[in-house]
Short mmCIF file of C-alpha atoms and ligand atoms in Angstrom, two decimals:
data_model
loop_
_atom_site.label_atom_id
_atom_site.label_comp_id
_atom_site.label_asym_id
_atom_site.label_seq_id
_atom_site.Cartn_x
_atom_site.Cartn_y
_atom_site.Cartn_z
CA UNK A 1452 0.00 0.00 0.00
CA UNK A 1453 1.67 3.24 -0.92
CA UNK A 1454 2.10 5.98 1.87
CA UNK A 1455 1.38 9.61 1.67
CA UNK A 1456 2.18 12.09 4.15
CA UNK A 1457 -1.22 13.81 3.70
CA UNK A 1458 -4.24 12.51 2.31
CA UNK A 1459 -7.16 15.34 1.43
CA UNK A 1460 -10.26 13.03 0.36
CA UNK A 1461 -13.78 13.75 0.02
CA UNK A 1462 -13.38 17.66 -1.80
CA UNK A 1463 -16.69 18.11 -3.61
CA UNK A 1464 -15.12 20.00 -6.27
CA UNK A 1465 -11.47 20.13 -7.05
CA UNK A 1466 -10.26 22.96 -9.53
CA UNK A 1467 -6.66 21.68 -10.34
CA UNK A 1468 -5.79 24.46 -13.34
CA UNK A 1469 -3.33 23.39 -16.21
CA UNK A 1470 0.04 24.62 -16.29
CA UNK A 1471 -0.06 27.90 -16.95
CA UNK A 1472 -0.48 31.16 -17.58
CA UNK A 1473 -4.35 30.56 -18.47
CA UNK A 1474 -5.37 34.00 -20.11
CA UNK A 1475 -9.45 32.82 -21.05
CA UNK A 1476 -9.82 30.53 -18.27
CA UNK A 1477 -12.81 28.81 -18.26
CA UNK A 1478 -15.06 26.17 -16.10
CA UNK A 1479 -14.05 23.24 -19.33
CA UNK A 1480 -10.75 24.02 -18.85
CA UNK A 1481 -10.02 24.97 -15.21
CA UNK A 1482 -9.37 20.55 -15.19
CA UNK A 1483 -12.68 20.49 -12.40
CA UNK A 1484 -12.90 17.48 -10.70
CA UNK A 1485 -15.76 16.21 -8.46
CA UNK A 1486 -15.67 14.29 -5.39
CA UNK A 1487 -11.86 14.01 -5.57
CA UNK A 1488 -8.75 12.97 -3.48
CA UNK A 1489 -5.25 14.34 -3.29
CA UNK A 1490 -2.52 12.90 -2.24
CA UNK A 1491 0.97 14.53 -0.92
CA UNK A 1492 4.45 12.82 -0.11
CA UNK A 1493 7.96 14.42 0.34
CA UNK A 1494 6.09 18.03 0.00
CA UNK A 1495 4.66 17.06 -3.64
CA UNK A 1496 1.37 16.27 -5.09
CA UNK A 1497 1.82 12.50 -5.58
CA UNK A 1498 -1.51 11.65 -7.20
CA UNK A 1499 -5.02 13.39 -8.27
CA UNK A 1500 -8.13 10.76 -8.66
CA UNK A 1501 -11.44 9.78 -7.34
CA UNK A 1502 -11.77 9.93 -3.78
CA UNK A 1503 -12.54 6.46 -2.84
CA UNK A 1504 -10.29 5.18 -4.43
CA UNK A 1505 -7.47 6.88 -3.18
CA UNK A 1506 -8.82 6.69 0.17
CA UNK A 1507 -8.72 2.67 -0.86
CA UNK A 1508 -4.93 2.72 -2.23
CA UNK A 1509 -2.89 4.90 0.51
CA UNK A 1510 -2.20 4.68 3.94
CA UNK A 1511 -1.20 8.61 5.46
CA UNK A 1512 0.31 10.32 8.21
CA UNK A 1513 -2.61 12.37 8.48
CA UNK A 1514 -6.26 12.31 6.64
CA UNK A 1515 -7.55 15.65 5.65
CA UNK A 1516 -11.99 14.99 5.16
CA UNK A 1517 -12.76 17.73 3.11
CA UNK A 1518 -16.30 17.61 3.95
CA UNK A 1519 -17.67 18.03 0.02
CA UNK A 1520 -16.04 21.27 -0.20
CA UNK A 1521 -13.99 23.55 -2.71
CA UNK A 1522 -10.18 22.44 -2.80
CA UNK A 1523 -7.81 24.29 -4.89
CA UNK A 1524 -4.18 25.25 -5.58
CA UNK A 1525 -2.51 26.76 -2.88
CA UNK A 1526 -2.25 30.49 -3.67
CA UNK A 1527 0.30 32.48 -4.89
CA UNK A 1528 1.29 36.02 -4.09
CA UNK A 1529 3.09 37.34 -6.34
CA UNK A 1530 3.47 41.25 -5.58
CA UNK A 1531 4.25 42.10 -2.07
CA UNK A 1532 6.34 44.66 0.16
CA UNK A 1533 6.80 42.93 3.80
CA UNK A 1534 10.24 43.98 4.90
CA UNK A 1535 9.58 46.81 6.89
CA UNK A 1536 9.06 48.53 10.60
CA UNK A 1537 7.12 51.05 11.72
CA UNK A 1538 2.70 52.11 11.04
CA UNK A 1539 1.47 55.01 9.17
CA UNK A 1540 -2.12 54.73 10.68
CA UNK A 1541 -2.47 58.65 11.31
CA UNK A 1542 -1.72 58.88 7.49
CA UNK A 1543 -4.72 56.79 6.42
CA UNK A 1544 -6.64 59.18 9.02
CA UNK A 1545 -5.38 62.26 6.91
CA UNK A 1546 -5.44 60.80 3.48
CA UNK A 1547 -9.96 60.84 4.43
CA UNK A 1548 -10.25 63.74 5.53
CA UNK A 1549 -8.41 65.12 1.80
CA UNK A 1550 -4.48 65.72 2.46
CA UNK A 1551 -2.90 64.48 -0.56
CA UNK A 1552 -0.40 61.82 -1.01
CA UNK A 1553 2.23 64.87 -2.03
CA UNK A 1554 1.82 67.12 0.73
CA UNK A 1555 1.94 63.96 3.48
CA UNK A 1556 5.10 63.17 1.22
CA UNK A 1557 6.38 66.67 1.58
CA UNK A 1558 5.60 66.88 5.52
CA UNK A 1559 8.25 63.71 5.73
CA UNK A 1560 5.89 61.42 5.64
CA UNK A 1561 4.72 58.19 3.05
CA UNK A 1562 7.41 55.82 2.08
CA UNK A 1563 10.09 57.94 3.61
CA UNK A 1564 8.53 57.98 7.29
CA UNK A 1565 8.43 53.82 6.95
CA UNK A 1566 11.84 53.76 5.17
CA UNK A 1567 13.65 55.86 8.50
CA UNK A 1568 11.37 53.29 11.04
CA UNK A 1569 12.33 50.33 8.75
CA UNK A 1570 16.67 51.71 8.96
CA UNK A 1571 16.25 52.14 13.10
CA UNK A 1572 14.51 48.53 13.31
CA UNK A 1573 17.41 45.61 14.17
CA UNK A 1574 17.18 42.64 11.78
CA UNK A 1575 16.28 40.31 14.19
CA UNK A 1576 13.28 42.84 14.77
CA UNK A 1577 12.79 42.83 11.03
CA UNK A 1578 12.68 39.11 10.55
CA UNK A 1579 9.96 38.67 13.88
CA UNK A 1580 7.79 41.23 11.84
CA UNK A 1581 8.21 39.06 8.52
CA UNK A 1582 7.67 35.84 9.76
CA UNK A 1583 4.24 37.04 11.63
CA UNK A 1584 2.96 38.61 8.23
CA UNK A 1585 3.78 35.12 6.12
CA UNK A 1586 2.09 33.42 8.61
CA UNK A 1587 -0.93 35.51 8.45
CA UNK A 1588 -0.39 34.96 4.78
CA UNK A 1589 -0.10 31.17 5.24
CA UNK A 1590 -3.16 31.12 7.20
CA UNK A 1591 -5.21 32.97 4.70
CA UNK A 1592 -4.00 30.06 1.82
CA UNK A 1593 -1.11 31.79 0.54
CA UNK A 1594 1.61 29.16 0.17
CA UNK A 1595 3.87 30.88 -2.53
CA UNK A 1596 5.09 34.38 -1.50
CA UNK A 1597 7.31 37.04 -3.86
CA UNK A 1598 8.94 38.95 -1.39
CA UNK A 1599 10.23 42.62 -2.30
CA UNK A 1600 13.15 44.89 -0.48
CA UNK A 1601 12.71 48.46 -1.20
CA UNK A 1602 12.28 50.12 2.42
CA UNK A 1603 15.77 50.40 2.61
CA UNK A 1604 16.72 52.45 -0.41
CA UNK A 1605 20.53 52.32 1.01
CA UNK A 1606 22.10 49.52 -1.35
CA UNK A 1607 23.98 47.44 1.20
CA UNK A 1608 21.31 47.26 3.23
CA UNK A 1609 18.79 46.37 0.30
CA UNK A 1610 21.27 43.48 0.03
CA UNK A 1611 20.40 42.62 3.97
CA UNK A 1612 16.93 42.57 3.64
CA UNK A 1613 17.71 40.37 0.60
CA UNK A 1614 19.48 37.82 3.43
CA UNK A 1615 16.96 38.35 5.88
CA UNK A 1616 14.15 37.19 3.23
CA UNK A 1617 16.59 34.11 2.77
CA UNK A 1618 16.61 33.61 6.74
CA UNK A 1619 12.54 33.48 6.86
CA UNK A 1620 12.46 30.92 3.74
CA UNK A 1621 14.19 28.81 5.96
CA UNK A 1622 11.72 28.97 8.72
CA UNK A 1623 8.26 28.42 6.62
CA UNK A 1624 6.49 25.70 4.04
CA UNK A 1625 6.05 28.82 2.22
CA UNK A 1626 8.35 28.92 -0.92
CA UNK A 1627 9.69 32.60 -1.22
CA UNK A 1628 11.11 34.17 -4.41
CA UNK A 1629 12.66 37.83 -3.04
CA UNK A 1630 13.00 40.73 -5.68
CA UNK A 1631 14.90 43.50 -5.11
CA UNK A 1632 13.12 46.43 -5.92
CA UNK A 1633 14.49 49.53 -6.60
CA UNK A 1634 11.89 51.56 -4.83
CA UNK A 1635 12.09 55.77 -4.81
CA UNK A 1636 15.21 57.89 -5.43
CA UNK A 1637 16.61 59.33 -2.53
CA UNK A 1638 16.80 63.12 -1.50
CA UNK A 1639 20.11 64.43 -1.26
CA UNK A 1640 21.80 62.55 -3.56
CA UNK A 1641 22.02 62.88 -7.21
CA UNK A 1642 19.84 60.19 -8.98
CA UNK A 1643 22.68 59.25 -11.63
CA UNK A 1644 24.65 58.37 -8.89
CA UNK A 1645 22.46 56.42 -6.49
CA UNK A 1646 21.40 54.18 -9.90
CA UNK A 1647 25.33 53.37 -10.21
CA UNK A 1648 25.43 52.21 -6.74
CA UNK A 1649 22.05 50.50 -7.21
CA UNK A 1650 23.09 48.71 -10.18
CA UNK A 1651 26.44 47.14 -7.67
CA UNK A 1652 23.73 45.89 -5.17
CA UNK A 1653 22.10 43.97 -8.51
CA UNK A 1654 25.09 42.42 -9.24
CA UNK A 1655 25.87 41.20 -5.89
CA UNK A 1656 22.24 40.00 -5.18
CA UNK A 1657 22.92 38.05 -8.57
CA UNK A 1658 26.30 37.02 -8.02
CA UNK A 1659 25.21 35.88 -4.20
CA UNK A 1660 22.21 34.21 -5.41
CA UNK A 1661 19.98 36.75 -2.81
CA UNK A 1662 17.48 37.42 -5.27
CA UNK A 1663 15.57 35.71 -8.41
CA UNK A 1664 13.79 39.21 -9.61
CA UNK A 1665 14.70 42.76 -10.28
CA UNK A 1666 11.74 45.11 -10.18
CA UNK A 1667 11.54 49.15 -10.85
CA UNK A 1668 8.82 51.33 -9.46
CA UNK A 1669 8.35 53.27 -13.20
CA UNK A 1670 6.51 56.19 -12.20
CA UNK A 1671 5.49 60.04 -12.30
CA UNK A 1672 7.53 61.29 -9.84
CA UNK A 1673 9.76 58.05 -9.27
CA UNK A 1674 12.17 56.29 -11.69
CA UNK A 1675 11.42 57.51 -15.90
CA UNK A 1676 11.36 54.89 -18.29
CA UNK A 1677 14.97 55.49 -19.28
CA UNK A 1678 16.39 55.31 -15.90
CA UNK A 1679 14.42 51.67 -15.41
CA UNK A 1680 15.30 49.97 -19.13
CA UNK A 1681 19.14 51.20 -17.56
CA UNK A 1682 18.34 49.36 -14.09
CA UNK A 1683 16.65 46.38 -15.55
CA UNK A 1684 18.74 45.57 -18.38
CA UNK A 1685 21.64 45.67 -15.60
CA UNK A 1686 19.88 43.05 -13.76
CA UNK A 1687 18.98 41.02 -17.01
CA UNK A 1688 22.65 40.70 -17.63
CA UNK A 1689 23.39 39.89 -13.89
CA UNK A 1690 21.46 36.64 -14.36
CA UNK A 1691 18.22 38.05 -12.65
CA UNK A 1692 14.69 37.97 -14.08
CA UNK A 1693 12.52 40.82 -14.37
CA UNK A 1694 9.16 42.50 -13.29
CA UNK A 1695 7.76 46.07 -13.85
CA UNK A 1696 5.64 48.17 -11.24
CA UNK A 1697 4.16 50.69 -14.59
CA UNK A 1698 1.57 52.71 -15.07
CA UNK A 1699 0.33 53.07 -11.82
CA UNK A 1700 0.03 56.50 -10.45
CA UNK A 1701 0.10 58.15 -14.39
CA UNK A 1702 0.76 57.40 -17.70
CA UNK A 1703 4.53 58.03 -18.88
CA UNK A 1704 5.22 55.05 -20.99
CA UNK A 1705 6.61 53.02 -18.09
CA UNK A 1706 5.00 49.98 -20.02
CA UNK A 1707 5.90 50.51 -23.01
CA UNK A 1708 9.40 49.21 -21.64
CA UNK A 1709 7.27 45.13 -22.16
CA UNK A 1710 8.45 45.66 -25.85
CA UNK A 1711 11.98 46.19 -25.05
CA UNK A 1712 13.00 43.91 -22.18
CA UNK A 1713 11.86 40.13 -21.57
CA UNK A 1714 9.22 41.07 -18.39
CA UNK A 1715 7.95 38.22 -17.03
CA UNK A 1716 5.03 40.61 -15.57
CA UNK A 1717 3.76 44.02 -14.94
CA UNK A 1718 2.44 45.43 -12.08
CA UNK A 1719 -0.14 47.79 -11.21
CA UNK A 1720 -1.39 48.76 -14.63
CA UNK A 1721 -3.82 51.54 -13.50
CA UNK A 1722 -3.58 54.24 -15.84
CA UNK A 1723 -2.02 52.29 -19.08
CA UNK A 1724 -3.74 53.00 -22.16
CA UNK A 1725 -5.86 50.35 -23.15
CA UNK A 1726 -4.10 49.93 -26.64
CA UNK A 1727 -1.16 49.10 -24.58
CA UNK A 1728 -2.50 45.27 -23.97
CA UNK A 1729 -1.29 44.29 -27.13
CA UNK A 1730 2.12 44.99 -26.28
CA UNK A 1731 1.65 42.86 -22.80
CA UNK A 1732 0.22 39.92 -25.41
CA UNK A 1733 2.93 40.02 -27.76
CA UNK A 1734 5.56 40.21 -25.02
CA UNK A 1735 4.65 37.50 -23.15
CA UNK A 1736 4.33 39.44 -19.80
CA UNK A 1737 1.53 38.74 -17.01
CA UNK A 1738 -0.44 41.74 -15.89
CA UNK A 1739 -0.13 41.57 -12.31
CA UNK A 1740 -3.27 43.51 -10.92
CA UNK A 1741 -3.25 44.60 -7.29
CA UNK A 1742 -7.31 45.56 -5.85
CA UNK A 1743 -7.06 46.33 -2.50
CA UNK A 1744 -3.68 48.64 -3.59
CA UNK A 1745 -6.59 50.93 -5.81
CA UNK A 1746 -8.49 50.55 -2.51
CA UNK A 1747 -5.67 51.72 0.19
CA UNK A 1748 -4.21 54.90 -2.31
CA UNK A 1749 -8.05 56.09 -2.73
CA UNK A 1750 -7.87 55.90 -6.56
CA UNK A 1751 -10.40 56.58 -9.08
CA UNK A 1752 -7.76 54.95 -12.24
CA UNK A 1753 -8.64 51.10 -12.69
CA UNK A 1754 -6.64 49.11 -15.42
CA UNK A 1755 -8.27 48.48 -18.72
CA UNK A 1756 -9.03 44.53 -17.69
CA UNK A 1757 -11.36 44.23 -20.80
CA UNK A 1758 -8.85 45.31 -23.13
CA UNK A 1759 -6.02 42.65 -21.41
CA UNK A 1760 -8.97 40.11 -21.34
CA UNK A 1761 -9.56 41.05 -25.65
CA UNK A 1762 -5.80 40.95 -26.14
CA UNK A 1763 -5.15 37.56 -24.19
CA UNK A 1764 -2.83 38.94 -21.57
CA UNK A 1765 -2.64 36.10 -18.44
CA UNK A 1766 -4.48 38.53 -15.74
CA UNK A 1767 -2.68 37.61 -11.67
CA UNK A 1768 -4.06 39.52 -9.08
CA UNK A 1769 -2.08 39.88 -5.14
CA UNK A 1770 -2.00 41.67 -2.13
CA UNK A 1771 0.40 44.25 -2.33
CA UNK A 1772 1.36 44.15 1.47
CA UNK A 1773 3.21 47.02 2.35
CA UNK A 1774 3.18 49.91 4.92
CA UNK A 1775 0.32 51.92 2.69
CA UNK A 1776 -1.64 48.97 2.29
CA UNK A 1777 -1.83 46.63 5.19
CA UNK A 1778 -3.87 43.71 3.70
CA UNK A 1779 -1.79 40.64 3.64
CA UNK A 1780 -3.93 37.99 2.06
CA UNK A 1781 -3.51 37.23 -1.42
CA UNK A 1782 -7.11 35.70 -0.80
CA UNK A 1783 -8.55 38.95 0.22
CA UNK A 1784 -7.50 40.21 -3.28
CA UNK A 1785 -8.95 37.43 -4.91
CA UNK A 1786 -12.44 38.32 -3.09
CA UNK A 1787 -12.34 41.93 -3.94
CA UNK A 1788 -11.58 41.26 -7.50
CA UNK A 1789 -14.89 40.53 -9.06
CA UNK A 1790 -15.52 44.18 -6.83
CA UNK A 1791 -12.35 45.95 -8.13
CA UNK A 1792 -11.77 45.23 -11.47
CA UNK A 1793 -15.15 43.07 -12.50
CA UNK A 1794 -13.31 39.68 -12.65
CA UNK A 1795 -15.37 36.70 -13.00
CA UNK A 1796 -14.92 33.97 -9.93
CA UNK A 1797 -13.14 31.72 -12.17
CA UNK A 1798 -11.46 34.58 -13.41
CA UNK A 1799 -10.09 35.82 -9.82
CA UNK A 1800 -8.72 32.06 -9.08
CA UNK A 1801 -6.91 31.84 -12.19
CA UNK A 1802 -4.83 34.73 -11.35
CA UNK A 1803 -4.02 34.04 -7.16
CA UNK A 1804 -2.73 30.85 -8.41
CA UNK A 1805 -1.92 29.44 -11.93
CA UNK A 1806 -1.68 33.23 -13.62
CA UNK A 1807 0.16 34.41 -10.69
CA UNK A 1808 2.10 31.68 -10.52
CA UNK A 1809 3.11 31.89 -14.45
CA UNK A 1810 4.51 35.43 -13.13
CA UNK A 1811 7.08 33.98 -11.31
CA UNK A 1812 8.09 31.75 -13.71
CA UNK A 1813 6.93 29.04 -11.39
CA UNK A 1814 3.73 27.59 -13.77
CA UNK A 1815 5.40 23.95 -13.96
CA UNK A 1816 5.84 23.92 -9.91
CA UNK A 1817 2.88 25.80 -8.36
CA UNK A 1818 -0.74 27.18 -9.04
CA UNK A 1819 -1.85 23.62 -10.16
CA UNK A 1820 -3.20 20.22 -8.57
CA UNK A 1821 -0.56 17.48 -10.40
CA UNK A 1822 1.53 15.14 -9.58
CA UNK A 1823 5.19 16.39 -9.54
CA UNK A 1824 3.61 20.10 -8.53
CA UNK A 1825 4.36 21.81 -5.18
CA UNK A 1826 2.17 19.97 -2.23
CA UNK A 1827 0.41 23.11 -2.23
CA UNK A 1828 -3.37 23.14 -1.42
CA UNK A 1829 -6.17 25.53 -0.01
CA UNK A 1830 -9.48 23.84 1.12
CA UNK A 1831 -12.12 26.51 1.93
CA UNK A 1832 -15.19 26.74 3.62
CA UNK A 1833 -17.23 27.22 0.39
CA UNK A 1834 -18.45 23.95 -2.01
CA UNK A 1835 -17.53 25.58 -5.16
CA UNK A 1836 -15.38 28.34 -7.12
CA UNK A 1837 -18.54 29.93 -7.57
CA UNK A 1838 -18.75 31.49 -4.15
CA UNK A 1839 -15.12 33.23 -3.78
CA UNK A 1840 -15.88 36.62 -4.07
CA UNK A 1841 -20.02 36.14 -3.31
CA UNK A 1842 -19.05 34.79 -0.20
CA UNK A 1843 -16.33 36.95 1.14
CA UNK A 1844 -15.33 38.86 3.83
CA UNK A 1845 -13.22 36.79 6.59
CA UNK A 1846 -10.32 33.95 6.35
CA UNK A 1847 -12.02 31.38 3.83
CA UNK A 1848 -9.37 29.13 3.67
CA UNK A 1849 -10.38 25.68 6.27
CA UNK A 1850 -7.27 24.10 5.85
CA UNK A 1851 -3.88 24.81 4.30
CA UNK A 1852 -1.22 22.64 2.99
CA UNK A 1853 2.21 24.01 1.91
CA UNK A 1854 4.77 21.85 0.54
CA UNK A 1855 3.67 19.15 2.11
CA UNK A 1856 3.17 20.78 5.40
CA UNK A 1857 -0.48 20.95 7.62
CA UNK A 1858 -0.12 24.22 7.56
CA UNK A 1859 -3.10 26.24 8.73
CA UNK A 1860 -6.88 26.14 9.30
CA UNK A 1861 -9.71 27.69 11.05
CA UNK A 1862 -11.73 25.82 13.65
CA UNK A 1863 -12.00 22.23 11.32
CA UNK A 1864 -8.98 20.87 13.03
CA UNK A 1865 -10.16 19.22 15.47
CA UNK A 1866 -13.53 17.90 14.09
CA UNK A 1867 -11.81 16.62 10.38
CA UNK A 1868 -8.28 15.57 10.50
CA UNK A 1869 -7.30 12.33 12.34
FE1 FE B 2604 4.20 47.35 -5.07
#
């Protein structure tokens, strides 16, 4: 009798997703299965079939009863921003009652105010506050976690943050991929200049193995175009991969750079021109979409999803934890989604798992139900894909397994797993 580590039987309705990126997806093709078992060894999916008769064939370590309910990949987040000390909760206060963004950034406040909390913070203080927001992130079903520097702006310590990210991978199921993100220019020092030092910390993180991305905050007001082609193609030649934030607060042809460099996504999207999609399509690149950001920065701007949906670009949506924006589930951006940006249920699964893992360049390892995949998988309190997003609202996710790992769940312990 073969022996899994976990068994997961009984799930009324199992969406496994083919390897990715999935830019229609659809209930015939979504690979649905009904009254299904999965079973997990050595922290991979070793088999997908018929619940009884998996139930039949393997003996486990420990027997998951899904109770008829919803089973799915594990979810992946592939934009977030958790590195970082210190609250801005008198901001959000201000931001209501009609400061703008500017002036709180011209008082010393915004990313700066996190970015001196986040340089006086230790790193064993920095690594407590990171493991306590993966596990929240665990616990809400997300089992694959991008993990971006950025509040350090400093280059060296960009570079720590890089090891600290490397120290928490160590200590969770969760598999992490860190970026280092070249966030805002600093004051005081002439841009030209900081981007030379930058571009050292890229090599290192390359030639140290720190980090798998690179990613540029292209913006009004941040880094132009010019200066992040010169930062990413730096990073391309280091070795690293590459992602985009573009297009987010305006419109300055920040992703226009998909036609130039080989993005494996780009982020934000919310004020790119709609013609734009067919430049996303033709690259290759994932639009990474990030609700409950347009929620926490107030914004009218949402990105043109029916023009990416016409022009077959992969759509991902994730949390975009950071200090402006303190929602850390993945799965809360897949609820708000259908809200947000009018993505069907189906829709809003695809991309917190197989779309968002196609981001990472992860689509063969995560994101899917198969054997040989990640043993990665959410089961949630609802009996069907239908009700993500109709039913929302709290931590949907019942139990969690990552990598192989019981990871997480909400009150079933006790009455399903033996
Ligand atoms: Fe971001």
């Amino acid at each position: 009798m073969p022996r899994a580590d976990i068994l997961v039987y009984n799930i009324g309705e199992l969406v496994t997703f083919h390897r990715g990126p999935q830019p229609r997806p659809r209930p015939e093709t979504a690979g649905i299965i009904r009254d299904a078992a999965v079973a997990v060894r050595g922290g991979r999916v070793v088999e997908v079939g018929p619940s009884s008769l998996l139930r039949a064939r393997y003996s486990a370590a420990v027997w998951i009863n899904a109770e008829g309910r919803l089973a799915t990949p594990g979810l992946v987040d592939a934009h977030t921003h958790p590195i970082f000390a210190g609250s801005r909760e008198d901001e959000f206060e201000a931001k209501l009652s009609g400061v703008p963004y500017s002036e709180i950034l011209a008082r010393g406040g915004g990313i700066y105010r996190t970015i001196r909390a986040t340089r006086r913070a230790g790193r064993g203080e920095l690594l407590r506050l990171l493991l306590g927001r993966l596990y929240k992130m665990l616990a809400g079903g997300s089992t694959v976690v991008e993990v971006k520097t950025g509040y350090a702006l400093e280059p060296k310590i960009e570079l720590e943050h890089l090891e600290i990210a490397g120290e928490a991978a160590r200590l969770t199921p969760q598999l992490l991929v860190p970026t280092l993100l070249a966030h805002v220019p600093p004051r005081g020092e002439p841009r030209e200049a900081y981007i030379a030092r930058f571009l050292g910390a890229i090599r290192e993180a390359a030639a140290r193995r720190l980090a798998v991305y690179a990613d540029v905050f292209c913006d009004r007001g941040v880094f132009t175009p010019q200066e992040s082609a010169a930062i990413l193609s730096e990073a391309r030649r280091a070795g690293l991969r590459l992602r985009l934030h573009a297009d987010q607060l305006a419109y300055i042809g920040c992703s226009r750079l998909a036609a130039q460099l080989p993005l494996d996504s780009l982020d934000h999207l919310e004020s790119m021109p709609p013609e734009n999609a067919e430049l996303l399509a033709r690259a290759g690149a994932v639009a990474v979409l990030l609700p409950t950001s347009i929620m926490a920065m107030m914004q009218p701007e949402r990105p043109p999803v029916e023009a990416l949906r016409r022009a077959g670009v992969p759509i991902a949506v994730a949390s975009d934890y950071n200090a402006n924006n303190l929602t850390p589930l993945a799965q809360t951006a897949l609820q708000v989604a259908p809200y947000i940006l009018g993505l069907t249920p189906l829709e809003a699964l695809a991309a917190a798992t197989v779309n968002a893992a196609a981001s990472l360049h992860l689509d063969r390892l995560a994101g899917r139900v198969a054997p040989g995949a990640r043993g990665d998988l959410v089961v949630w309190e609802v009996e069907g894909y239908r009700w993500l997003g109709y039913e929302w609202g709290y931590n949907m996710a019942a139990h969690v397994v990552a990598s192989g790992v019981y990871a997480a769940s909400w009150g079933r312990l006790l009455a399903s797993v033996s």
